[in-house]
Coordinates of C-alpha atoms and ligand atoms in Angstrom, one line a residue:
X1 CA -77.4 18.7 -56.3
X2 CA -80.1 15.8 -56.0
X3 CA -78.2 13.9 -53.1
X4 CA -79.5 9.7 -53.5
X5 CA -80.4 8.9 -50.0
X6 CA -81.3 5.6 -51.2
X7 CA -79.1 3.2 -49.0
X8 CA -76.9 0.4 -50.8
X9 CA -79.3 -3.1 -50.9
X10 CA -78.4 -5.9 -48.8
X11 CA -77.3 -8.7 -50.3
X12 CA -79.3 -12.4 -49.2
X13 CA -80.0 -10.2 -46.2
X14 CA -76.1 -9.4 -45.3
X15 CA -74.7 -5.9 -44.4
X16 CA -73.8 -4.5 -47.5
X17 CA -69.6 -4.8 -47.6
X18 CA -67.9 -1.8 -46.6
X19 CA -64.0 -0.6 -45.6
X20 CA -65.1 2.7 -45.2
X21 CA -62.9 4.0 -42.0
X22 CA -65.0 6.1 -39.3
X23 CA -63.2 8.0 -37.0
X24 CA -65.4 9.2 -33.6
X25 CA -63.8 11.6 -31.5
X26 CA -66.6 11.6 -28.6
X27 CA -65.3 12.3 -25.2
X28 CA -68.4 10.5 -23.1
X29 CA -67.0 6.8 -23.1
X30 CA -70.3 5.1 -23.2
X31 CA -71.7 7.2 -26.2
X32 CA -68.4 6.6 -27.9
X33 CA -68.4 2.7 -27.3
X34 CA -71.8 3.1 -28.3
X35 CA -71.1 4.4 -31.5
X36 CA -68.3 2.6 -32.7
X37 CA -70.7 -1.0 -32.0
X38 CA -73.2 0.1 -34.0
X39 CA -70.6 1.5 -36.9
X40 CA -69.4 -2.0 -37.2
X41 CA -73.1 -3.5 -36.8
X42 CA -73.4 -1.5 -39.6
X43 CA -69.9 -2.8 -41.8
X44 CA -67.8 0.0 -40.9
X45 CA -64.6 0.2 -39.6
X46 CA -64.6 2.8 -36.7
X47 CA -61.8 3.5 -33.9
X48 CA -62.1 5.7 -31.1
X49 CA -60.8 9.1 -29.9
X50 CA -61.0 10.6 -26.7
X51 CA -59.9 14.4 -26.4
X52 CA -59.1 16.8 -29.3
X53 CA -55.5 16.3 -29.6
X54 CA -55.7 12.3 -29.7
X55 CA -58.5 13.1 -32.3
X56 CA -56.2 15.6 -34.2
X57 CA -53.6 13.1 -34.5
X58 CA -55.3 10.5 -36.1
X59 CA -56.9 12.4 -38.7
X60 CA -53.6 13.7 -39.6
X61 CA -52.6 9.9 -40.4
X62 CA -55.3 10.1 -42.9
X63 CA -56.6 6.5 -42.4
X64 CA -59.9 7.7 -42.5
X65 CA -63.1 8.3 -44.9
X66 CA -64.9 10.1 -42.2
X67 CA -64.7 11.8 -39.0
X68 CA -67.9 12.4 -36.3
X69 CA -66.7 14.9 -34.0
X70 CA -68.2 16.1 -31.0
X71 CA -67.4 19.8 -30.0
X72 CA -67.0 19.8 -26.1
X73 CA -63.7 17.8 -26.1
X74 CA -61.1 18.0 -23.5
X75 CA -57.3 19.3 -24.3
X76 CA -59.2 21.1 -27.2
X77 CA -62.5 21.5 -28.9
X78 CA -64.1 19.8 -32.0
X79 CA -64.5 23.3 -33.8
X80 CA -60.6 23.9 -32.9
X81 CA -59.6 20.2 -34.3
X82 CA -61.5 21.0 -37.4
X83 CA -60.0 24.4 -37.8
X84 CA -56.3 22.6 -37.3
X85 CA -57.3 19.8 -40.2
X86 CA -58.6 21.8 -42.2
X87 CA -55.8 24.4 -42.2
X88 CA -53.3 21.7 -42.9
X89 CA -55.4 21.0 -46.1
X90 CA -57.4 17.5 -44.9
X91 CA -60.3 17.3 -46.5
X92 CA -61.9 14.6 -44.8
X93 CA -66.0 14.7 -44.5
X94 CA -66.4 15.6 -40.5
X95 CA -70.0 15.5 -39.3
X96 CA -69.8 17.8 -35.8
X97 CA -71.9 16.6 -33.1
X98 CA -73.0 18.1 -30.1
X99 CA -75.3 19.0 -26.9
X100 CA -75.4 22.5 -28.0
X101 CA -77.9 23.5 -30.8
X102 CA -77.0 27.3 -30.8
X103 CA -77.2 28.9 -34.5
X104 CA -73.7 30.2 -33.4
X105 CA -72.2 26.9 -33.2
X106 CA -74.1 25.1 -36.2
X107 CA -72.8 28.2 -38.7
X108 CA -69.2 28.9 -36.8
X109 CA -68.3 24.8 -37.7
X110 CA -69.9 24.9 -41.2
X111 CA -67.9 28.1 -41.8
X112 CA -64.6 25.9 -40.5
X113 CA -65.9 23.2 -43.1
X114 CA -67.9 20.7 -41.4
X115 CA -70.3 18.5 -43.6
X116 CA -73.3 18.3 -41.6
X117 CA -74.0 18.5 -38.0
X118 CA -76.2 16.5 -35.8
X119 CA -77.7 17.7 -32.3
X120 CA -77.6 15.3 -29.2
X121 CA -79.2 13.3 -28.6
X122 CA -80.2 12.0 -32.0
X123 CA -81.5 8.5 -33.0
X124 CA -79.0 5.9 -34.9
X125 CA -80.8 5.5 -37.8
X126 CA -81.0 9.9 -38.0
X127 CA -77.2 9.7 -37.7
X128 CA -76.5 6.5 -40.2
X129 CA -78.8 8.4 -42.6
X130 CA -76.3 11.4 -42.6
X131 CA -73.7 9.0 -42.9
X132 CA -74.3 8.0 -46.0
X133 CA -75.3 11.1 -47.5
X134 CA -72.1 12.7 -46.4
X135 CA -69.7 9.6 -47.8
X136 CA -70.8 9.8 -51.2
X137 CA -70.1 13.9 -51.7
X138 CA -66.2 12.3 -51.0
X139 CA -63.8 12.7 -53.7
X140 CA -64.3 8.9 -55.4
X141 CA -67.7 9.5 -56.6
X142 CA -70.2 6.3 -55.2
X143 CA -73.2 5.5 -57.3
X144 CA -75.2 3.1 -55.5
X145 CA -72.6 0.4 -55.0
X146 CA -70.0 1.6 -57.6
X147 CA -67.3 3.4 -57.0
X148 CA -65.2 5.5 -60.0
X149 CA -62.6 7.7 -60.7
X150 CA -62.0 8.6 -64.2
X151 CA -62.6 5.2 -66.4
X152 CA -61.9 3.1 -63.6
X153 CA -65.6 1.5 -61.3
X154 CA -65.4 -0.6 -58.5
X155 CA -68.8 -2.6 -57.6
X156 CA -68.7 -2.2 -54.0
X157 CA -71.4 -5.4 -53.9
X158 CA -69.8 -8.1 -56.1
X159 CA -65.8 -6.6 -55.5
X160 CA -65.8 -6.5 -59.6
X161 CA -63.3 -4.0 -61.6
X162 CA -64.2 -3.1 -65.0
X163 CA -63.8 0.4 -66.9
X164 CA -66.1 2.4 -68.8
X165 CA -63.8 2.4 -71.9
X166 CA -63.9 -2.0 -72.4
X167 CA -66.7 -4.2 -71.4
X168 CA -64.4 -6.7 -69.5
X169 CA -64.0 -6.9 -65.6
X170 CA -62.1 -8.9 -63.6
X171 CA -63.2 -9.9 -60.0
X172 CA -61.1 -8.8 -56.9
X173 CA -59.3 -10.8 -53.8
X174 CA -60.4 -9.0 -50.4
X175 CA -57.5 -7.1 -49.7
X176 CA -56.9 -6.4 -52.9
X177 CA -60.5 -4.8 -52.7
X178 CA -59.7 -3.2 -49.9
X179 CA -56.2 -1.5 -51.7
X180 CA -58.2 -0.6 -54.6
X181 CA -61.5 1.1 -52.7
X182 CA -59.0 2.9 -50.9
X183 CA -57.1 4.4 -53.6
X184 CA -60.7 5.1 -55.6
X185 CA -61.7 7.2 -52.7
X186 CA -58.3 9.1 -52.5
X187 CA -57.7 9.9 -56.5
X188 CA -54.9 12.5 -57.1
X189 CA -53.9 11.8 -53.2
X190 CA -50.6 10.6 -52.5
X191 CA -51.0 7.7 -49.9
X192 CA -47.6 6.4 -48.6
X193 CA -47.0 2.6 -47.9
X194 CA -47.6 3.1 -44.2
X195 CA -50.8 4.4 -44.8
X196 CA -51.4 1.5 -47.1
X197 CA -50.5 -0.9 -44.6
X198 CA -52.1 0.3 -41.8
X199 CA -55.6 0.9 -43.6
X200 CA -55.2 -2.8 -45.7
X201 CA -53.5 -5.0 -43.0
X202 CA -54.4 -3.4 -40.0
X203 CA -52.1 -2.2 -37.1
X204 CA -51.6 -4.9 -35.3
X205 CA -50.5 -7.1 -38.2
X206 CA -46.8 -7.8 -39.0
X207 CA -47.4 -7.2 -43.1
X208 CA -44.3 -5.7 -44.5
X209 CA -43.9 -2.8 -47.0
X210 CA -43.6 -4.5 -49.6
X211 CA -46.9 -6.4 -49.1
X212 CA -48.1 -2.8 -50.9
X213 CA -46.2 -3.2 -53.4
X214 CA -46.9 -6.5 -54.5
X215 CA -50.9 -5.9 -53.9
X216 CA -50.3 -3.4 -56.1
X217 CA -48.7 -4.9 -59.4
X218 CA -52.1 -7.5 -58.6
X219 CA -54.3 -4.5 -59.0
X220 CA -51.9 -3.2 -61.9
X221 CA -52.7 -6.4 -63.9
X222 CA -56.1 -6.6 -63.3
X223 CA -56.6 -2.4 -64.4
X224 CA -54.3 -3.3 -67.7
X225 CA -56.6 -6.3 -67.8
X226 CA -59.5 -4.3 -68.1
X227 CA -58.1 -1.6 -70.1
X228 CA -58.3 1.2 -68.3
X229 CA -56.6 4.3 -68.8
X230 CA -56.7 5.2 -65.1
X231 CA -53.1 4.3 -63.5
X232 CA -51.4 3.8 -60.2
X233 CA -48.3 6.1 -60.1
X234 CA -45.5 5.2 -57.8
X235 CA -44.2 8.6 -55.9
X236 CA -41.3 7.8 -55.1
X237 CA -39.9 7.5 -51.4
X238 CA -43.8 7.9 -50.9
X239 CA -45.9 5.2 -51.8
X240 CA -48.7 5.8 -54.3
X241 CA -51.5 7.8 -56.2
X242 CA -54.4 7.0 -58.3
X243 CA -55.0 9.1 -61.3
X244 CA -57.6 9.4 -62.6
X245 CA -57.9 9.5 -66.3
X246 CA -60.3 8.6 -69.4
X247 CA -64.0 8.9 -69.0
Ligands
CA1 CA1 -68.3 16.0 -25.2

């Protein structure tokens, strides 16, 4: 497959706006901090992990789009995190990076499922690059700044929802942007309330449960609005799923 490494335009000269969630699990403090400023230079969101376990642990919350993961980590390795992940069935894009450049490494963490792999040191811009490619072979399918799933598109530039099958659209609040881009790049996933929460409002913030659920009869309107045939199932006890349907 062609991949479009083409990144999205900037807008009057702005970052491009972007909730995508990057985790980095990077033991060396400095590179770590390092990486996480320029992530959000570059409109990300990125937190920090320190040692394989702590890493482990927040992947398994599933609060995020993508994971950079070095391999020499304390507690455990990167390759052992990404065996663990990917054995409990997360299917998160991980780009592995590390000091070691053996053939052994690079094929023993594609063959646990990494994405892509990067060699230390590496420039930003090299790493950014890979970023980008990697992020749009996620399940929500991105073409340049629109995101779909069945007849459902998001434009990631202009926060507009419309649907293939209607030529209406309807323009989005921010966190109701940020509800919908997160279910659009989960389809068929269940994503409970607490996910919901912590990914829309943040973890620091006191928004209740049922925050979720009103943000979501918005989005509800504004899909039924637009006529698409793509719905938001309650799972109940759970949260939610997008599924994806139409074309
Ligand atoms: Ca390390």
């Amino acid at each position: 497959m062609i991949q479009n490494r083409r990144p999205v335009p900037e807008r009057n000269g702005r970052k491009p706006v972007t909730y995508m969630k990057i985790l980095v699990v990077e033991d060396e403090t400095g590179l770590r901090e390092a990486l996480i400023r320029t992530l959000t230079g570059e409109g990300y969101l990125a937190d920090g992990a320190a040692d394989g376990d702590e890493g482990y642990s927040m992947i398994c919350t599933g609060l995020y789009d993508l994971v950079l993961l070095d391999i020499m980590l304390p507690v455990y390795d990167g390759l052992e995190v990404l065996r663990r992940i990917r054995k409990q069935g997360i299917d998160v894009p991980v780009i592995m990076l590390t000091a070691r450049s053996t053939v052994e490494d690079k094929v023993g963490g594609m063959d646990l499922g990494a994405d892509d792999y990067l060699t230390k040191p590496f420039a930003m811009p090299e790493l950014l690059a890979r970023i980008r490619m990697v992020s749009r072979r996620g399940t929500g399918t991105v073409t340049d700044s629109r995101l779909k799933a069945g007849d459902l598109i998001l434009d990631t530039q202009t926060y507009t929802l419309s649907c293939s099958g209607s030529d209406r659209s309807v323009r989005l609040g921010a966190k109701e942007y940020q509800l919908m881009e997160y279910l659009l790049r989960n389809p068929g996933q269940v994503l409970s309330r607490e996910q919901i929460t912590q990914r829309v409002w943040g973890y620091d913030s006191d928004a209740e449960y049922n925050n979720v659920d009103v943000y979501i009869s918005f989005l509800r309107k504004k899909m039924k609005f637009v006529q698409a045939e793509t719905k938001i199932s309650p799972v109940r006890g759970v949260g939610y799923e997008l599924e994806a349907a139409g074309t």
